[in-house]
mmCIF file with all atom_site columns, C-alpha atoms in Angstrom:
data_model
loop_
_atom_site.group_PDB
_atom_site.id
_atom_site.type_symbol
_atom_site.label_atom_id
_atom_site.label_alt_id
_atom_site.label_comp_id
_atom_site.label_asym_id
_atom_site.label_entity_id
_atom_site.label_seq_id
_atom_site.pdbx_PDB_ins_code
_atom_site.Cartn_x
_atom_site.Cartn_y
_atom_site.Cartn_z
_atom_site.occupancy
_atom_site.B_iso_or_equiv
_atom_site.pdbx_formal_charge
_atom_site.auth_seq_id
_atom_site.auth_comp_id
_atom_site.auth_asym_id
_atom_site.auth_atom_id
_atom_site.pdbx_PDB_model_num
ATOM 1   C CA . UNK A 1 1   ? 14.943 -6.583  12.755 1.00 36.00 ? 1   UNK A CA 1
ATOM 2   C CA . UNK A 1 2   ? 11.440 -6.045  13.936 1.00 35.00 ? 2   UNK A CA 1
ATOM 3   C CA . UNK A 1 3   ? 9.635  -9.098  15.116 1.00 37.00 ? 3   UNK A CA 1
ATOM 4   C CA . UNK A 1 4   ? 5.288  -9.472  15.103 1.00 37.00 ? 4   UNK A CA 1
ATOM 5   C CA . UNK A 1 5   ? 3.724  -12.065 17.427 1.00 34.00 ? 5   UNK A CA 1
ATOM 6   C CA . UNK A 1 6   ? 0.335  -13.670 18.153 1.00 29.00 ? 6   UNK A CA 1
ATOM 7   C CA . UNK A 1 7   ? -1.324 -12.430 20.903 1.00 28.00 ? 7   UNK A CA 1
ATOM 8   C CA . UNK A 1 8   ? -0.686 -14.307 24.120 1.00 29.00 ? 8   UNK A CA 1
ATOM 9   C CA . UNK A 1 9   ? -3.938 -14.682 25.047 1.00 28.00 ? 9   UNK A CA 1
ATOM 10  C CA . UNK A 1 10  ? -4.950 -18.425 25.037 1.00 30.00 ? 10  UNK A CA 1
ATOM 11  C CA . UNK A 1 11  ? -1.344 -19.861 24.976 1.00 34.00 ? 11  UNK A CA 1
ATOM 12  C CA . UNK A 1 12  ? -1.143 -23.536 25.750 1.00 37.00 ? 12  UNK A CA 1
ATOM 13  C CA . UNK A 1 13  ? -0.063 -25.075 28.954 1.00 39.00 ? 13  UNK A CA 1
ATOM 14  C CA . UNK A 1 14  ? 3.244  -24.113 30.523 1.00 41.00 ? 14  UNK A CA 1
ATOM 15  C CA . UNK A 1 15  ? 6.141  -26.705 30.021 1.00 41.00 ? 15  UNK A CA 1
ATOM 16  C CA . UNK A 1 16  ? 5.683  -27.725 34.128 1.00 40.00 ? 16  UNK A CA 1
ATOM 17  C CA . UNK A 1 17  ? 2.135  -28.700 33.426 1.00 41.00 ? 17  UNK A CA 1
ATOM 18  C CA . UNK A 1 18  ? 2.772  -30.662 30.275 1.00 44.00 ? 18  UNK A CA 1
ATOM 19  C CA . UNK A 1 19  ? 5.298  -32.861 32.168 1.00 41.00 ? 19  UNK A CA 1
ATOM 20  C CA . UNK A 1 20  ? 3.094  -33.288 35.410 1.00 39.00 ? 20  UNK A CA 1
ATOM 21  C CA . UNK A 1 21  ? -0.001 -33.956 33.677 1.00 43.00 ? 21  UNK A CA 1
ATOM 22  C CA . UNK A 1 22  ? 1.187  -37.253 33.339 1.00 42.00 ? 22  UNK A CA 1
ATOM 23  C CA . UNK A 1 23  ? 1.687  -37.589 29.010 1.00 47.00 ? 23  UNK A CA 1
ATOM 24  C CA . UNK A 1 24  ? 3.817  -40.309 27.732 1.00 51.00 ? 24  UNK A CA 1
ATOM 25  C CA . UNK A 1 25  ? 7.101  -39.046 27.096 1.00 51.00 ? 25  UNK A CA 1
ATOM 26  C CA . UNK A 1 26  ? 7.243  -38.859 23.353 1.00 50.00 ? 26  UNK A CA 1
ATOM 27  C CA . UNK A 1 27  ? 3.876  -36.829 23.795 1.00 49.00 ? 27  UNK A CA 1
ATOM 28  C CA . UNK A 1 28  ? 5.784  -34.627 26.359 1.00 60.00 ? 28  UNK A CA 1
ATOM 29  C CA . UNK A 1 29  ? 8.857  -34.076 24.135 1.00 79.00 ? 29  UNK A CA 1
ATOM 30  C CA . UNK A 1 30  ? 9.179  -30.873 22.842 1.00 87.00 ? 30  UNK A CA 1
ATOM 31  C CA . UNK A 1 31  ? 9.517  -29.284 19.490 1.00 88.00 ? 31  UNK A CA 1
ATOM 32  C CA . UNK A 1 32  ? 10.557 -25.548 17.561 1.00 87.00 ? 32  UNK A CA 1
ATOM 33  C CA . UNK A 1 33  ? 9.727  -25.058 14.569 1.00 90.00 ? 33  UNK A CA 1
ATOM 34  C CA . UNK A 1 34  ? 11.366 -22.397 12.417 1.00 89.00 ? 34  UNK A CA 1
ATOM 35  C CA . UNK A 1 35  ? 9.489  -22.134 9.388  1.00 92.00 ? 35  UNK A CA 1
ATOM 36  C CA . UNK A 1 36  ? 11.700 -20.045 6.212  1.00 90.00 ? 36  UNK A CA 1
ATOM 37  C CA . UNK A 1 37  ? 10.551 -18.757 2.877  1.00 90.00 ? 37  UNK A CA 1
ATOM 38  C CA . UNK A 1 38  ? 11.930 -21.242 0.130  1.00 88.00 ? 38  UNK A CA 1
ATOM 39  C CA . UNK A 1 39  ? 12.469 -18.628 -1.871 1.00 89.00 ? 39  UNK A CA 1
ATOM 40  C CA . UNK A 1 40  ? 14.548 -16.677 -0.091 1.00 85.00 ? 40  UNK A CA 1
ATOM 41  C CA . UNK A 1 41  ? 16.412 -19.735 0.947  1.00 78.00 ? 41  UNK A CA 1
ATOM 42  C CA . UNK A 1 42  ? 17.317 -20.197 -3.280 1.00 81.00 ? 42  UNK A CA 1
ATOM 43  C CA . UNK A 1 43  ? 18.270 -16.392 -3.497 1.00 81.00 ? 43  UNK A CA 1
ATOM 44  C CA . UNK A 1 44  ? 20.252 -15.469 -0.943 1.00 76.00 ? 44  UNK A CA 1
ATOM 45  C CA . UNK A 1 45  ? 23.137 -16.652 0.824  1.00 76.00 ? 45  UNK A CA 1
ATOM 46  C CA . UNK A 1 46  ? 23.202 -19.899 3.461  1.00 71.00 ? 46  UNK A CA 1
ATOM 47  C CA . UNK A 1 47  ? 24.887 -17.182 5.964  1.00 72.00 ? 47  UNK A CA 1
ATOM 48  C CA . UNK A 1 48  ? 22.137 -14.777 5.582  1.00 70.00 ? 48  UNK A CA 1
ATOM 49  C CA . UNK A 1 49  ? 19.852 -17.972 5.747  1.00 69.00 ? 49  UNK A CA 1
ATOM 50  C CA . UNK A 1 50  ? 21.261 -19.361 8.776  1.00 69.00 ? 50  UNK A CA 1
ATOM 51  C CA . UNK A 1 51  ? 21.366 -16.148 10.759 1.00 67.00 ? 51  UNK A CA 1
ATOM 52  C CA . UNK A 1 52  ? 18.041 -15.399 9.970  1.00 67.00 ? 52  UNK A CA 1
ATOM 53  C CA . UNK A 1 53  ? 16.727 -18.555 11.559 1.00 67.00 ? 53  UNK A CA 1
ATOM 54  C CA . UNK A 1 54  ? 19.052 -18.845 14.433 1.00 68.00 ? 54  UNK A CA 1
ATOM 55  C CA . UNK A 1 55  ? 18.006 -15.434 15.245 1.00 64.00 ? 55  UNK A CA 1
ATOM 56  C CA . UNK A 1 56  ? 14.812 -15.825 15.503 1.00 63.00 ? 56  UNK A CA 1
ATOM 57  C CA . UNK A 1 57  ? 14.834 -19.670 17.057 1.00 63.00 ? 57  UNK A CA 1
ATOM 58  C CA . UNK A 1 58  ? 17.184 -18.141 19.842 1.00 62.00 ? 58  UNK A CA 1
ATOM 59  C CA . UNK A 1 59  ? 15.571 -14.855 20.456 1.00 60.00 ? 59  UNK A CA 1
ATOM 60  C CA . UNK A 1 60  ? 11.660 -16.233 20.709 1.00 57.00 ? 60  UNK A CA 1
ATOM 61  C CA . UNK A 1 61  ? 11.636 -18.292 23.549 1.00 53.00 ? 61  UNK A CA 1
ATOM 62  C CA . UNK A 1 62  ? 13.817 -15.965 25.370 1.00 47.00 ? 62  UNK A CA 1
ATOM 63  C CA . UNK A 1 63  ? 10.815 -13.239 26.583 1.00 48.00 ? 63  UNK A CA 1
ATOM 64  C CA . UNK A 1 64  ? 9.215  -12.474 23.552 1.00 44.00 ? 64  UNK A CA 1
ATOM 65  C CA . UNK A 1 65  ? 6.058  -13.891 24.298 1.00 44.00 ? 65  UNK A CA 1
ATOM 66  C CA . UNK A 1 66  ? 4.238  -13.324 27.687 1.00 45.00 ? 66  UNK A CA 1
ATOM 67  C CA . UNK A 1 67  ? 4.099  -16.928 28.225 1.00 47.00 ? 67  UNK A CA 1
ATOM 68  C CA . UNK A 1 68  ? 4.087  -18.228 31.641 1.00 49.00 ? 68  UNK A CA 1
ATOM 69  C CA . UNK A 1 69  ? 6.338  -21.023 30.668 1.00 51.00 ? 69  UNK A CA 1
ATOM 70  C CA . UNK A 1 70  ? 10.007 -20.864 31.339 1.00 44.00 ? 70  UNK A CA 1
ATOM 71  C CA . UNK A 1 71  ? 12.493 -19.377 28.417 1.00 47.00 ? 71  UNK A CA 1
ATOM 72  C CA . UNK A 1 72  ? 13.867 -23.212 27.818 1.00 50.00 ? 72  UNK A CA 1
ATOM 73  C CA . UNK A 1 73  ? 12.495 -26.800 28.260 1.00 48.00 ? 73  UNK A CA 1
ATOM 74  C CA . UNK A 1 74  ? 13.278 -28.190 31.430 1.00 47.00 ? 74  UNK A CA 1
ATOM 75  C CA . UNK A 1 75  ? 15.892 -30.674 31.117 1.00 47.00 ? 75  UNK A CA 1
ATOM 76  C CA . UNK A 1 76  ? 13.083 -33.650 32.285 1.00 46.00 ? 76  UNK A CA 1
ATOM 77  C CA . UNK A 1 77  ? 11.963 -32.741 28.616 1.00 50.00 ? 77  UNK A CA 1
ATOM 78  C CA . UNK A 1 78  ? 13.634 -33.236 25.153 1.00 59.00 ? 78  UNK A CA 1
ATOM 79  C CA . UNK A 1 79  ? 13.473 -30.752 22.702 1.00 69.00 ? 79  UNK A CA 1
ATOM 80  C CA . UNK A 1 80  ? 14.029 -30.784 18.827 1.00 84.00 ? 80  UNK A CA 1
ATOM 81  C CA . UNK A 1 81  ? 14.079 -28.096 16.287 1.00 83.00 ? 81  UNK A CA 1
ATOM 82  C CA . UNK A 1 82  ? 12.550 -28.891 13.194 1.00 88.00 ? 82  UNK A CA 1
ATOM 83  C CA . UNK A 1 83  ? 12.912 -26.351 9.790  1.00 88.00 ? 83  UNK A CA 1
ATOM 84  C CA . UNK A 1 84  ? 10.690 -26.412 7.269  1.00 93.00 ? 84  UNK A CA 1
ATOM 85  C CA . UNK A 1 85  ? 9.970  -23.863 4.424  1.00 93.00 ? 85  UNK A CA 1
ATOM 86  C CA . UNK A 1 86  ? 7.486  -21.884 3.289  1.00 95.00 ? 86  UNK A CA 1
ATOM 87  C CA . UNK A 1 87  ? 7.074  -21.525 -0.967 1.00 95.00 ? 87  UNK A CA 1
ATOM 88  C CA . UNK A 1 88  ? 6.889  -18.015 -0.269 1.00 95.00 ? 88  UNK A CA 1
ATOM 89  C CA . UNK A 1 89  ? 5.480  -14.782 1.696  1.00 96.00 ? 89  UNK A CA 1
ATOM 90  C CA . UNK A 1 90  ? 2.153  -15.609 1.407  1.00 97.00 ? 90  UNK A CA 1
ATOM 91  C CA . UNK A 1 91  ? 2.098  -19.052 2.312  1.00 97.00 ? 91  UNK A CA 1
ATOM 92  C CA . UNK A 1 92  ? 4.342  -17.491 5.419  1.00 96.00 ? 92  UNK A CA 1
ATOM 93  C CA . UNK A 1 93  ? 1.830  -15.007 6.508  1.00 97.00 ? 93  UNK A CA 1
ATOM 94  C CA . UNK A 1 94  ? -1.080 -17.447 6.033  1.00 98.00 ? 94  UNK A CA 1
ATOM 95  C CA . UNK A 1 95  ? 0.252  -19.816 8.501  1.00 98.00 ? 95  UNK A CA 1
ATOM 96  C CA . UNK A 1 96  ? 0.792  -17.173 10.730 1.00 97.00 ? 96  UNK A CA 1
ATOM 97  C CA . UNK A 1 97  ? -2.375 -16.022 10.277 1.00 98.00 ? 97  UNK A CA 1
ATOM 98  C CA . UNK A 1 98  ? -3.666 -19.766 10.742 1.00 97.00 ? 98  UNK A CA 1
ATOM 99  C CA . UNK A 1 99  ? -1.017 -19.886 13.648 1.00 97.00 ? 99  UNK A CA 1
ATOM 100 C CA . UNK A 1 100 ? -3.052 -17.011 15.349 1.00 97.00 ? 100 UNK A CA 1
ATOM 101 C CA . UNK A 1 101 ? -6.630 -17.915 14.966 1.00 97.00 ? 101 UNK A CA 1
ATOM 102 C CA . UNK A 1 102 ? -5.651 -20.976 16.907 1.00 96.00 ? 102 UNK A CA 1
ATOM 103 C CA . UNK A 1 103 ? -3.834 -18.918 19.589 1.00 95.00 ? 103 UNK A CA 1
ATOM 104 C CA . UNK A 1 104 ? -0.276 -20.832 18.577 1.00 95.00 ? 104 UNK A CA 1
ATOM 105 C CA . UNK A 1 105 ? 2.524  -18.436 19.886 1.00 92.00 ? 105 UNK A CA 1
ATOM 106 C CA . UNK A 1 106 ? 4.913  -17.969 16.708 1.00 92.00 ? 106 UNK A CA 1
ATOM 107 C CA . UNK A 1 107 ? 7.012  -14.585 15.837 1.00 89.00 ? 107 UNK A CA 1
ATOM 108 C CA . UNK A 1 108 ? 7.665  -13.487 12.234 1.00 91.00 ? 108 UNK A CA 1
ATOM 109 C CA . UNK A 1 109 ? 11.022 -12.020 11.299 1.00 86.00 ? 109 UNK A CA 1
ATOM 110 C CA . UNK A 1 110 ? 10.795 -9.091  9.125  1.00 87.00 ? 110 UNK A CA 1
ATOM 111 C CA . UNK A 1 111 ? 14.270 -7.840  7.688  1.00 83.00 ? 111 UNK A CA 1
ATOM 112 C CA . UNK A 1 112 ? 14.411 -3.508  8.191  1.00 83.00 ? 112 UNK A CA 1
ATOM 113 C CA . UNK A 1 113 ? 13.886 -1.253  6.491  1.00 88.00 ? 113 UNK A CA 1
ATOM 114 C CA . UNK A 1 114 ? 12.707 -3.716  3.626  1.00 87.00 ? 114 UNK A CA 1
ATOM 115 C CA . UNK A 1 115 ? 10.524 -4.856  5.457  1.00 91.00 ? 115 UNK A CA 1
ATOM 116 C CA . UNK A 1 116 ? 10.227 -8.235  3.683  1.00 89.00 ? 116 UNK A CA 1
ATOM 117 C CA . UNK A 1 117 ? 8.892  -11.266 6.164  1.00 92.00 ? 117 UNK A CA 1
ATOM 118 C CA . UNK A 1 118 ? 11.584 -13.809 5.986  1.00 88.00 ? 118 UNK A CA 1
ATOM 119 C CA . UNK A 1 119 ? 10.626 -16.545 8.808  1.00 88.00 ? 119 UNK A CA 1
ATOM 120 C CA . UNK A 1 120 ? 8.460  -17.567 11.379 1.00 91.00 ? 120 UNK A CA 1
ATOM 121 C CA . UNK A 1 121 ? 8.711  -19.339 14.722 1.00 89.00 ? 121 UNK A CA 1
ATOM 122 C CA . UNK A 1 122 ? 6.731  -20.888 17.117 1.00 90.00 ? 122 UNK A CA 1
ATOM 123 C CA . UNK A 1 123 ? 7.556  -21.368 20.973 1.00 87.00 ? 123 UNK A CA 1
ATOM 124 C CA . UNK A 1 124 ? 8.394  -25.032 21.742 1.00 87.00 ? 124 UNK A CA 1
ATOM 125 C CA . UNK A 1 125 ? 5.491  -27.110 21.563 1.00 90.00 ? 125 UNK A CA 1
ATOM 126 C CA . UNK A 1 126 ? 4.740  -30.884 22.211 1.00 92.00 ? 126 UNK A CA 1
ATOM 127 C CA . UNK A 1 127 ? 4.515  -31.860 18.512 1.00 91.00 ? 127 UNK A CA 1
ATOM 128 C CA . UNK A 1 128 ? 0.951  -33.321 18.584 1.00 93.00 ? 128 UNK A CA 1
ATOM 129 C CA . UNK A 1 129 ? -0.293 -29.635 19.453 1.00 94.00 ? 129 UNK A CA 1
ATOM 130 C CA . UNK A 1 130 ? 0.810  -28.148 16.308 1.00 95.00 ? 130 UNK A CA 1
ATOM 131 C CA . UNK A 1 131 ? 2.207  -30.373 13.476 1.00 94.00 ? 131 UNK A CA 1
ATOM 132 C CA . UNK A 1 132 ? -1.356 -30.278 12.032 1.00 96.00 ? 132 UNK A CA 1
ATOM 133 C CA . UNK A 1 133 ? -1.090 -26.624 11.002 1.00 96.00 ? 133 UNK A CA 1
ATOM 134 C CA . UNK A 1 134 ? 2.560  -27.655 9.424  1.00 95.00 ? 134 UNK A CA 1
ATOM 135 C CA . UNK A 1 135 ? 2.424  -30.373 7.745  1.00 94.00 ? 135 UNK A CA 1
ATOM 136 C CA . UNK A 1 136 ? 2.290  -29.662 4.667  1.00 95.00 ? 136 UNK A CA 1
ATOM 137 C CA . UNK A 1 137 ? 5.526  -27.784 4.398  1.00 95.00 ? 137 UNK A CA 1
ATOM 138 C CA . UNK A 1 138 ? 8.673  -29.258 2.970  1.00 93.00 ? 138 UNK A CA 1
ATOM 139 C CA . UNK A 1 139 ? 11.901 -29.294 4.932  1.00 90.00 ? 139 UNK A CA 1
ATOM 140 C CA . UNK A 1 140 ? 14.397 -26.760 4.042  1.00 81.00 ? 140 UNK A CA 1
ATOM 141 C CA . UNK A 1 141 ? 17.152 -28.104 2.442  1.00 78.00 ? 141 UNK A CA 1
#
């Protein structure tokens, strides 16, 4: 599958400066999201779901992005993995377009040849740096 990402430019501090610039440690902890189309969720299979998502949650930090920060939290750090869904594509590609304009680092999955944009993820993040932009999303259940 063919992945699109934000630019790098303007990425947030690496996970080494986070820790030593002295934030609480619920401020320092760590979070992925891996936002999914809810509509896609209801149509096809949990399988296709799940691989979809792990994909893309294991493959992103892992070089993807030119980020300076290492490919997984230092273990000094906790990190969570949150999942919530998008209604559908548009509401995908407008938070990645939202996502971008604020220089968040996030890759969208897009299933080939269809070429149909099934999720999105962001690098790990301390939570307070980007739950504003997804808050309005519903879990995936």
């Amino acid at each position: 599958a063919a992945r699109g990402h934000a630019s790098p430019s303007g990425c947030a501090a690496s996970y080494g400066s986070m820790a030593a610039s002295g934030a609480s440690a619920a401020a320092a902890a760590l979070v992925q999201y891996v936002v999914l189309r809810g509509d896609l969720a209801r149509s096809w299979s949990l399988g296709a779901v799940l691989s979809r998502m792990s994909c893309l949650a294991l493959c992103f930090p892992h070089g993807s992005c030119r980020h300076p920060a290492p490919p997984c939290p230092p273990p000094a750090l906790t990190a969570n993995f949150v999942s919530p869904q998008a209604p559908d594509e548009a509401a995908l590609m407008a938070l990645a377009e939202t996502l971008k304009q604020h220089s968040i680092d996030h890759e969208v999955w897009t299933e080939q040849p269809e070429a149909i944009p099934t999720c999105l993820a962001l690098r790990p993040y301390p939570k307070d740096q980007v739950h504003q932009h997804l808050k309005k999303f519903k879990l995936l259940k």
